[in-house]
Amino acid sequence: MSRPSTTRSAAVDAWRVRSPATKDGVLAAVVTVLAFVPTLAHLGPEIGDLPRPGTGTSGGATGVVLTVAMCLPLAVRTRLPGLCLSVTAVAFALGQVLGYPDTFGKVGLLLALYAAGAHLARFRRALATVLTAGYAALALVLHNLGSPQGFPDFLAFGLVLVVIWMAGTGMRRWRRDEAERRALAAEVAAAAERARIARDLHDVVTHHVTAMVVQADAAQFLLDSAPARAGDGLSAISDTGRRALTELRTLLGVLEATGEPTTADRAPALGKVADLVEQARLAGQPVEWTEQGEQRPRSVDVELAAYRVVQEALTNALKHATGNATNVLVRHEEDHIEVEVTTTGPAVGTPVTPSGGRGLTGLRQRVLMLGGDLVSGHVPERGFRVWAMIPGSAR
């Protein structure tokens, strides 16, 4: 039962993807055929109302030529709108002056006028001036030939033509504005994507490099004091490097021009927070991890944001408070995730690695884009606290 509807939908889609030249050709052919249907002749615009020559309903060979000249140029109304309008206007004017019978083909003038307003890119003002002068001359000639139409009739018909031209001009302006809006939206989307990639790159590089520096320092210390345990530190550095390479490959995959989105299994998520905690512990940072509530599947953006909050907070703890106790709390609620990372004790005098000062700022922007909130700062016990609430209902 649904096959006819599907067929109609496919036909509409096929028509939409046709080129403008094909559509114009079909339009010209349809108007040409209808121009010779007697019952539709009265639908064409008429302004002269001069006596008809005795050449039959079609106006003889000359009438046929003029009718075709008002129809066939529509085949190029999009590509050559100025030429199309010029030919149809001259044919219409000659038909009015010679008093040839009404024909539906005169609608071609209105279609050509609209097309010129919508598609003509050059010499718009010059063409409008020539058409206005030509119409004034036509009205004067028709009046001298005895047309029953008066000045108000000619003025009203001219205003109709102006309205049609302005309608085409409005469509042209709308298409131009729409193209500008789409270009601006594409630029904004590209800038947002670059900013997101920059934040991810910062998070990946600073976290893993900081951990590797701390682990290398610890391994150097063990080589001097307890060489037998130095292998554990070197293994930790190797594991950290592998994690960094994995995340960088995922991030670089986003930059590939494949058009394929990053899949959820390739992006870090809440299930990998334990790896962050373990990595920080291997770097010598005492970390306590608490998870409250039932973990629910959520969108990739929400889980990645929560992961980055923990990652950035542990990175700051490793850089600014190496060896101080750190507590990680992840609380799962029905409609949001709450993350809190607290480091107790004073900060070290010199950070392990230099800070660019953009980690928490970029992280706050990421959370705010999801409709959440992030607060960070010192606590009375001379420690540091990072707290984030990230909305996101369970799927």
Short mmCIF file of C-alpha atoms in Angstrom, two decimals:
data_model
loop_
_atom_site.label_atom_id
_atom_site.label_comp_id
_atom_site.label_asym_id
_atom_site.label_seq_id
_atom_site.Cartn_x
_atom_site.Cartn_y
_atom_site.Cartn_z
CA MET A 1 0.00 0.00 0.00
CA SER A 2 2.93 2.36 0.63
CA ARG A 3 4.54 1.83 -2.78
CA PRO A 4 2.81 4.78 -4.56
CA SER A 5 3.88 7.16 -1.80
CA THR A 6 7.43 5.85 -2.01
CA THR A 7 7.40 6.25 -5.77
CA ARG A 8 6.19 9.86 -5.52
CA SER A 9 8.86 10.63 -2.95
CA ALA A 10 11.56 9.17 -5.20
CA ALA A 11 10.25 11.23 -8.12
CA VAL A 12 10.37 14.42 -6.03
CA ASP A 13 13.93 13.66 -4.92
CA ALA A 14 14.97 12.97 -8.50
CA TRP A 15 13.52 16.32 -9.61
CA ARG A 16 15.34 18.17 -6.82
CA VAL A 17 18.73 16.88 -7.88
CA ARG A 18 18.26 17.87 -11.52
CA SER A 19 20.47 20.68 -12.77
CA PRO A 20 18.96 24.18 -13.25
CA ALA A 21 19.48 23.84 -17.01
CA THR A 22 17.35 20.69 -17.08
CA LYS A 23 14.59 22.30 -15.03
CA ASP A 24 14.61 25.38 -17.24
CA GLY A 25 14.39 23.22 -20.35
CA VAL A 26 11.40 21.36 -18.99
CA LEU A 27 9.72 24.63 -17.99
CA ALA A 28 10.26 26.10 -21.46
CA ALA A 29 8.82 23.02 -23.12
CA VAL A 30 5.74 22.99 -20.86
CA VAL A 31 5.01 26.70 -21.38
CA THR A 32 5.48 26.30 -25.16
CA VAL A 33 2.95 23.47 -25.32
CA LEU A 34 0.43 25.30 -23.13
CA ALA A 35 0.82 28.44 -25.25
CA PHE A 36 -1.09 26.73 -28.06
CA VAL A 37 -3.97 25.50 -25.89
CA PRO A 38 -6.92 27.79 -26.77
CA THR A 39 -8.67 27.36 -23.40
CA LEU A 40 -5.62 28.80 -21.58
CA ALA A 41 -5.10 31.80 -23.86
CA HIS A 42 -6.93 34.23 -21.56
CA LEU A 43 -4.47 33.47 -18.72
CA GLY A 44 -1.63 35.37 -20.39
CA PRO A 45 -1.00 39.04 -19.46
CA GLU A 46 -2.46 41.62 -21.85
CA ILE A 47 -2.11 45.41 -21.88
CA GLY A 48 -2.67 46.68 -25.47
CA ASP A 49 -6.17 45.33 -26.35
CA LEU A 50 -5.74 46.51 -29.92
CA PRO A 51 -7.95 45.12 -32.71
CA ARG A 52 -6.93 41.60 -33.72
CA PRO A 53 -5.64 40.98 -37.27
CA GLY A 54 -7.65 38.52 -39.29
CA THR A 55 -5.11 35.70 -39.11
CA GLY A 56 -6.95 33.10 -37.06
CA THR A 57 -6.57 32.12 -33.46
CA SER A 58 -2.80 31.72 -33.64
CA GLY A 59 -2.07 34.99 -35.44
CA GLY A 60 -0.50 33.33 -38.46
CA ALA A 61 3.16 32.50 -38.91
CA THR A 62 4.29 35.76 -37.32
CA GLY A 63 2.10 35.12 -34.28
CA VAL A 64 3.53 31.62 -33.91
CA VAL A 65 7.08 32.99 -34.08
CA LEU A 66 6.33 35.63 -31.45
CA THR A 67 4.67 33.05 -29.20
CA VAL A 68 7.64 30.71 -29.45
CA ALA A 69 9.97 33.65 -28.81
CA MET A 70 8.18 34.27 -25.50
CA CYS A 71 8.48 30.64 -24.43
CA LEU A 72 11.68 28.94 -25.61
CA PRO A 73 14.10 31.52 -24.09
CA LEU A 74 12.97 30.25 -20.69
CA ALA A 75 15.35 27.35 -21.29
CA VAL A 76 18.23 29.71 -20.43
CA ARG A 77 16.47 31.86 -17.81
CA THR A 78 18.92 30.77 -15.07
CA ARG A 79 22.15 30.73 -17.09
CA LEU A 80 21.44 33.81 -19.28
CA PRO A 81 18.66 35.69 -17.51
CA GLY A 82 19.40 39.00 -19.26
CA LEU A 83 19.18 37.47 -22.72
CA CYS A 84 16.06 35.52 -21.78
CA LEU A 85 14.27 38.64 -20.54
CA SER A 86 15.36 40.75 -23.49
CA VAL A 87 14.02 38.29 -26.09
CA THR A 88 10.71 37.66 -24.31
CA ALA A 89 10.18 41.40 -23.67
CA VAL A 90 10.72 42.30 -27.33
CA ALA A 91 8.41 39.49 -28.47
CA PHE A 92 5.75 40.57 -25.96
CA ALA A 93 5.98 44.21 -27.06
CA LEU A 94 5.69 43.29 -30.76
CA GLY A 95 2.71 41.07 -30.02
CA GLN A 96 0.97 43.95 -28.22
CA VAL A 97 1.72 46.49 -30.98
CA LEU A 98 0.63 44.14 -33.77
CA GLY A 99 -2.47 43.12 -31.83
CA TYR A 100 -1.96 39.37 -32.03
CA PRO A 101 -4.37 37.10 -30.13
CA ASP A 102 -4.00 36.28 -26.47
CA THR A 103 -1.81 33.31 -25.64
CA PHE A 104 -0.64 31.59 -22.48
CA GLY A 105 2.89 32.03 -23.84
CA LYS A 106 2.85 35.65 -22.63
CA VAL A 107 3.37 34.24 -19.13
CA GLY A 108 6.95 33.74 -20.29
CA LEU A 109 7.50 37.47 -19.81
CA LEU A 110 6.61 37.22 -16.10
CA LEU A 111 8.77 34.14 -15.61
CA ALA A 112 11.71 35.74 -17.40
CA LEU A 113 11.32 38.94 -15.37
CA TYR A 114 11.38 37.02 -12.09
CA ALA A 115 14.38 34.99 -13.24
CA ALA A 116 16.29 38.15 -14.13
CA GLY A 117 15.62 39.62 -10.71
CA ALA A 118 16.73 36.40 -9.04
CA HIS A 119 19.72 35.36 -11.15
CA LEU A 120 21.11 38.33 -13.07
CA ALA A 121 24.50 39.22 -11.59
CA ARG A 122 25.78 42.00 -13.83
CA PHE A 123 24.25 45.14 -15.39
CA ARG A 124 21.13 44.85 -13.26
CA ARG A 125 20.62 48.61 -13.03
CA ALA A 126 21.29 49.14 -16.73
CA LEU A 127 18.81 46.43 -17.71
CA ALA A 128 16.18 47.82 -15.33
CA THR A 129 16.63 51.27 -16.84
CA VAL A 130 16.30 49.97 -20.41
CA LEU A 131 13.19 47.95 -19.51
CA THR A 132 11.57 50.94 -17.81
CA ALA A 133 12.23 53.18 -20.80
CA GLY A 134 11.04 50.45 -23.17
CA TYR A 135 7.80 49.99 -21.26
CA ALA A 136 7.15 53.73 -21.26
CA ALA A 137 7.71 53.79 -25.03
CA LEU A 138 5.39 50.79 -25.48
CA ALA A 139 2.64 52.48 -23.47
CA LEU A 140 2.98 55.61 -25.60
CA VAL A 141 2.86 53.61 -28.86
CA LEU A 142 -0.20 51.64 -27.73
CA HIS A 143 -1.96 54.85 -26.74
CA ASN A 144 -1.25 56.39 -30.16
CA LEU A 145 -2.53 53.23 -31.88
CA GLY A 146 -5.87 53.61 -30.12
CA SER A 147 -5.55 51.32 -27.13
CA PRO A 148 -8.58 51.62 -24.81
CA GLN A 149 -6.28 51.45 -21.79
CA GLY A 150 -5.65 54.69 -19.92
CA PHE A 151 -2.70 55.97 -17.92
CA PRO A 152 -3.86 54.26 -14.66
CA ASP A 153 -4.03 50.91 -16.48
CA PHE A 154 -0.53 51.24 -17.90
CA LEU A 155 0.76 52.34 -14.48
CA ALA A 156 -0.90 49.41 -12.71
CA PHE A 157 0.53 46.92 -15.22
CA GLY A 158 3.98 48.49 -14.81
CA LEU A 159 3.74 48.21 -11.03
CA VAL A 160 2.92 44.52 -11.38
CA LEU A 161 6.08 44.07 -13.42
CA VAL A 162 8.09 45.95 -10.78
CA VAL A 163 6.69 43.73 -8.02
CA ILE A 164 7.69 40.61 -9.95
CA TRP A 165 11.23 41.98 -10.46
CA MET A 166 11.48 42.86 -6.77
CA ALA A 167 10.26 39.37 -5.81
CA GLY A 168 13.12 37.89 -7.80
CA THR A 169 15.53 40.37 -6.23
CA GLY A 170 14.31 39.37 -2.79
CA MET A 171 14.92 35.71 -3.59
CA ARG A 172 18.44 36.58 -4.80
CA ARG A 173 19.15 38.48 -1.58
CA TRP A 174 17.76 35.61 0.53
CA ARG A 175 19.97 33.07 -1.25
CA ARG A 176 23.00 35.30 -0.78
CA ASP A 177 22.27 35.78 2.93
CA GLU A 178 21.65 32.07 3.34
CA ALA A 179 24.98 31.27 1.69
CA GLU A 180 26.71 33.74 4.02
CA ARG A 181 25.01 32.20 7.04
CA ARG A 182 26.07 28.72 5.97
CA ALA A 183 29.65 29.89 5.40
CA LEU A 184 29.70 31.58 8.80
CA ALA A 185 28.23 28.49 10.46
CA ALA A 186 30.90 26.36 8.78
CA GLU A 187 33.62 28.73 10.02
CA VAL A 188 32.22 28.67 13.55
CA ALA A 189 31.97 24.87 13.48
CA ALA A 190 35.54 24.60 12.20
CA ALA A 191 36.78 26.98 14.90
CA ALA A 192 34.92 25.03 17.57
CA GLU A 193 36.39 21.78 16.27
CA ARG A 194 39.90 23.25 16.27
CA ALA A 195 39.40 24.47 19.83
CA ARG A 196 38.13 21.05 20.90
CA ILE A 197 41.09 19.30 19.30
CA ALA A 198 43.47 21.81 20.92
CA ARG A 199 41.93 21.08 24.33
CA ASP A 200 42.19 17.33 23.79
CA LEU A 201 45.78 17.67 22.61
CA HIS A 202 46.63 19.75 25.66
CA ASP A 203 44.99 17.23 28.00
CA VAL A 204 46.74 14.24 26.44
CA VAL A 205 50.20 15.76 26.14
CA THR A 206 50.39 17.55 29.49
CA HIS A 207 49.02 14.64 31.49
CA HIS A 208 51.17 11.91 30.04
CA VAL A 209 54.32 14.00 29.72
CA THR A 210 53.97 15.18 33.31
CA ALA A 211 53.53 11.61 34.48
CA MET A 212 56.56 10.47 32.48
CA VAL A 213 58.71 13.28 33.92
CA VAL A 214 57.71 12.34 37.47
CA GLN A 215 58.28 8.66 36.78
CA ALA A 216 61.67 9.37 35.18
CA ASP A 217 62.72 11.39 38.24
CA ALA A 218 61.62 8.53 40.47
CA ALA A 219 63.48 6.00 38.34
CA GLN A 220 66.63 8.13 38.52
CA PHE A 221 66.32 8.22 42.30
CA LEU A 222 65.85 4.44 42.45
CA LEU A 223 68.88 3.88 40.25
CA ASP A 224 70.94 5.63 42.91
CA SER A 225 69.27 4.21 46.02
CA ALA A 226 67.62 0.92 45.02
CA PRO A 227 68.70 -0.25 41.57
CA ALA A 228 66.61 -3.44 41.86
CA ARG A 229 63.39 -1.41 41.88
CA ALA A 230 64.36 0.92 39.06
CA GLY A 231 62.88 -1.49 36.52
CA ASP A 232 59.38 -0.82 37.86
CA GLY A 233 59.80 2.89 37.25
CA LEU A 234 61.04 2.32 33.72
CA SER A 235 58.10 0.01 33.02
CA ALA A 236 55.73 2.72 34.26
CA ILE A 237 57.31 5.22 31.85
CA SER A 238 56.88 2.74 28.99
CA ASP A 239 53.22 2.15 29.87
CA THR A 240 52.57 5.88 30.08
CA GLY A 241 54.18 6.44 26.69
CA ARG A 242 52.02 3.74 25.13
CA ARG A 243 48.87 5.29 26.57
CA ALA A 244 49.92 8.68 25.23
CA LEU A 245 50.51 7.23 21.76
CA THR A 246 47.12 5.50 21.80
CA GLU A 247 45.26 8.69 22.70
CA LEU A 248 47.25 10.72 20.19
CA ARG A 249 46.40 8.25 17.43
CA THR A 250 42.73 8.59 18.35
CA LEU A 251 43.01 12.37 18.30
CA LEU A 252 44.85 12.41 14.99
CA GLY A 253 42.21 10.11 13.55
CA VAL A 254 39.71 12.95 14.03
CA LEU A 255 41.85 15.11 11.74
CA GLU A 256 41.73 12.61 8.88
CA ALA A 257 39.56 13.74 6.00
CA THR A 258 37.43 10.61 6.10
CA GLY A 259 34.24 12.20 7.40
CA GLU A 260 33.88 9.35 9.90
CA PRO A 261 33.17 10.37 13.50
CA THR A 262 35.30 9.12 16.34
CA THR A 263 33.69 5.99 17.69
CA ALA A 264 32.90 5.61 21.35
CA ASP A 265 35.25 2.69 21.89
CA ARG A 266 38.24 4.73 20.69
CA ALA A 267 37.58 7.76 22.94
CA PRO A 268 38.56 7.73 26.64
CA ALA A 269 35.51 7.24 28.86
CA LEU A 270 34.53 6.86 32.49
CA GLY A 271 35.47 3.20 32.47
CA LYS A 272 39.12 4.23 32.02
CA VAL A 273 39.32 6.58 35.01
CA ALA A 274 40.86 3.68 36.94
CA ASP A 275 43.75 3.76 34.48
CA LEU A 276 44.33 7.43 35.26
CA VAL A 277 44.36 6.72 38.98
CA GLU A 278 46.72 3.79 38.55
CA GLN A 279 49.02 5.83 36.35
CA ALA A 280 49.17 8.61 38.94
CA ARG A 281 49.97 6.07 41.63
CA LEU A 282 52.80 4.62 39.53
CA ALA A 283 54.15 8.16 39.28
CA GLY A 284 54.34 8.27 43.07
CA GLN A 285 51.16 10.25 43.73
CA PRO A 286 49.04 8.79 46.59
CA VAL A 287 45.55 8.74 45.11
CA GLU A 288 42.34 7.49 46.72
CA TRP A 289 39.51 6.78 44.31
CA THR A 290 35.85 6.61 45.32
CA GLU A 291 32.95 5.89 42.99
CA GLN A 292 29.38 6.37 44.20
CA GLY A 293 26.16 5.40 42.51
CA GLU A 294 25.54 3.09 39.60
CA GLN A 295 27.53 3.80 36.49
CA ARG A 296 25.17 4.30 33.56
CA PRO A 297 25.90 4.51 29.85
CA ARG A 298 25.90 8.13 28.70
CA SER A 299 26.86 10.05 25.60
CA VAL A 300 30.50 10.08 24.49
CA ASP A 301 30.79 13.83 25.08
CA VAL A 302 29.60 13.56 28.69
CA GLU A 303 31.85 10.63 29.56
CA LEU A 304 34.84 12.21 27.82
CA ALA A 305 34.31 15.48 29.71
CA ALA A 306 34.22 13.65 33.05
CA TYR A 307 37.36 11.73 32.08
CA ARG A 308 39.16 14.96 31.16
CA VAL A 309 38.22 16.57 34.48
CA VAL A 310 39.87 13.75 36.40
CA GLN A 311 42.82 13.75 34.00
CA GLU A 312 43.46 17.50 34.29
CA ALA A 313 43.06 17.50 38.09
CA LEU A 314 45.54 14.62 38.50
CA THR A 315 47.93 16.34 36.09
CA ASN A 316 47.84 19.50 38.20
CA ALA A 317 48.37 17.43 41.33
CA LEU A 318 51.45 15.79 39.78
CA LYS A 319 52.84 19.16 38.63
CA HIS A 320 52.09 21.35 41.62
CA ALA A 321 51.66 19.00 44.58
CA THR A 322 53.85 15.99 43.90
CA GLY A 323 53.55 13.41 46.67
CA ASN A 324 50.54 15.05 48.35
CA ALA A 325 47.45 12.97 49.08
CA THR A 326 44.84 13.25 46.35
CA ASN A 327 41.20 12.13 46.53
CA VAL A 328 39.12 11.40 43.43
CA LEU A 329 35.34 11.16 43.80
CA VAL A 330 33.02 10.27 40.92
CA ARG A 331 29.32 10.33 41.76
CA HIS A 332 26.77 8.94 39.29
CA GLU A 333 23.31 10.48 39.40
CA GLU A 334 20.32 9.85 37.19
CA ASP A 335 20.66 13.07 35.21
CA HIS A 336 24.27 14.12 35.76
CA ILE A 337 27.79 13.13 36.78
CA GLU A 338 29.62 14.85 39.60
CA VAL A 339 33.40 14.79 39.77
CA GLU A 340 35.51 16.10 42.64
CA VAL A 341 39.30 15.91 42.90
CA THR A 342 40.94 17.29 46.04
CA THR A 343 44.65 17.54 46.77
CA THR A 344 45.66 18.24 50.37
CA GLY A 345 48.80 19.92 51.58
CA PRO A 346 50.80 22.88 50.25
CA ALA A 347 51.94 23.16 46.65
CA VAL A 348 55.55 22.53 45.76
CA GLY A 349 57.80 25.52 45.19
CA THR A 350 58.65 24.79 41.56
CA PRO A 351 56.29 22.80 39.32
CA VAL A 352 57.59 19.56 37.84
CA THR A 353 56.79 20.84 34.36
CA PRO A 354 55.99 24.39 33.22
CA SER A 355 52.31 25.28 33.06
CA GLY A 356 50.67 26.90 30.08
CA GLY A 357 47.74 28.13 32.16
CA ARG A 358 45.06 26.91 29.74
CA GLY A 359 44.14 23.48 31.10
CA LEU A 360 41.39 24.40 33.58
CA THR A 361 40.19 27.26 31.38
CA GLY A 362 39.68 24.99 28.38
CA LEU A 363 38.16 22.33 30.62
CA ARG A 364 35.68 24.82 32.02
CA GLN A 365 34.65 25.78 28.48
CA ARG A 366 34.13 22.12 27.60
CA VAL A 367 31.89 21.56 30.63
CA LEU A 368 29.93 24.80 30.07
CA MET A 369 29.24 23.77 26.46
CA LEU A 370 27.49 20.68 27.86
CA GLY A 371 25.39 22.82 30.19
CA GLY A 372 27.39 21.95 33.31
CA ASP A 373 29.63 23.82 35.71
CA LEU A 374 33.23 23.59 36.89
CA VAL A 375 34.73 25.27 39.96
CA SER A 376 38.36 25.14 40.97
CA GLY A 377 40.40 26.85 43.66
CA HIS A 378 42.24 26.55 46.94
CA VAL A 379 40.54 25.12 50.02
CA PRO A 380 41.08 26.27 53.63
CA GLU A 381 43.32 23.27 54.40
CA ARG A 382 45.89 24.71 51.98
CA GLY A 383 44.96 22.24 49.30
CA PHE A 384 43.33 22.48 45.87
CA ARG A 385 39.88 21.34 44.73
CA VAL A 386 38.39 20.78 41.31
CA TRP A 387 34.66 20.15 41.18
CA ALA A 388 32.49 19.62 38.10
CA MET A 389 28.85 18.83 37.44
CA ILE A 390 28.17 17.47 33.97
CA PRO A 391 24.52 16.97 32.97
CA GLY A 392 23.66 13.97 30.88
CA SER A 393 20.78 11.54 31.30
CA ALA A 394 21.51 7.85 31.09
CA ARG A 395 20.83 6.31 27.72
#
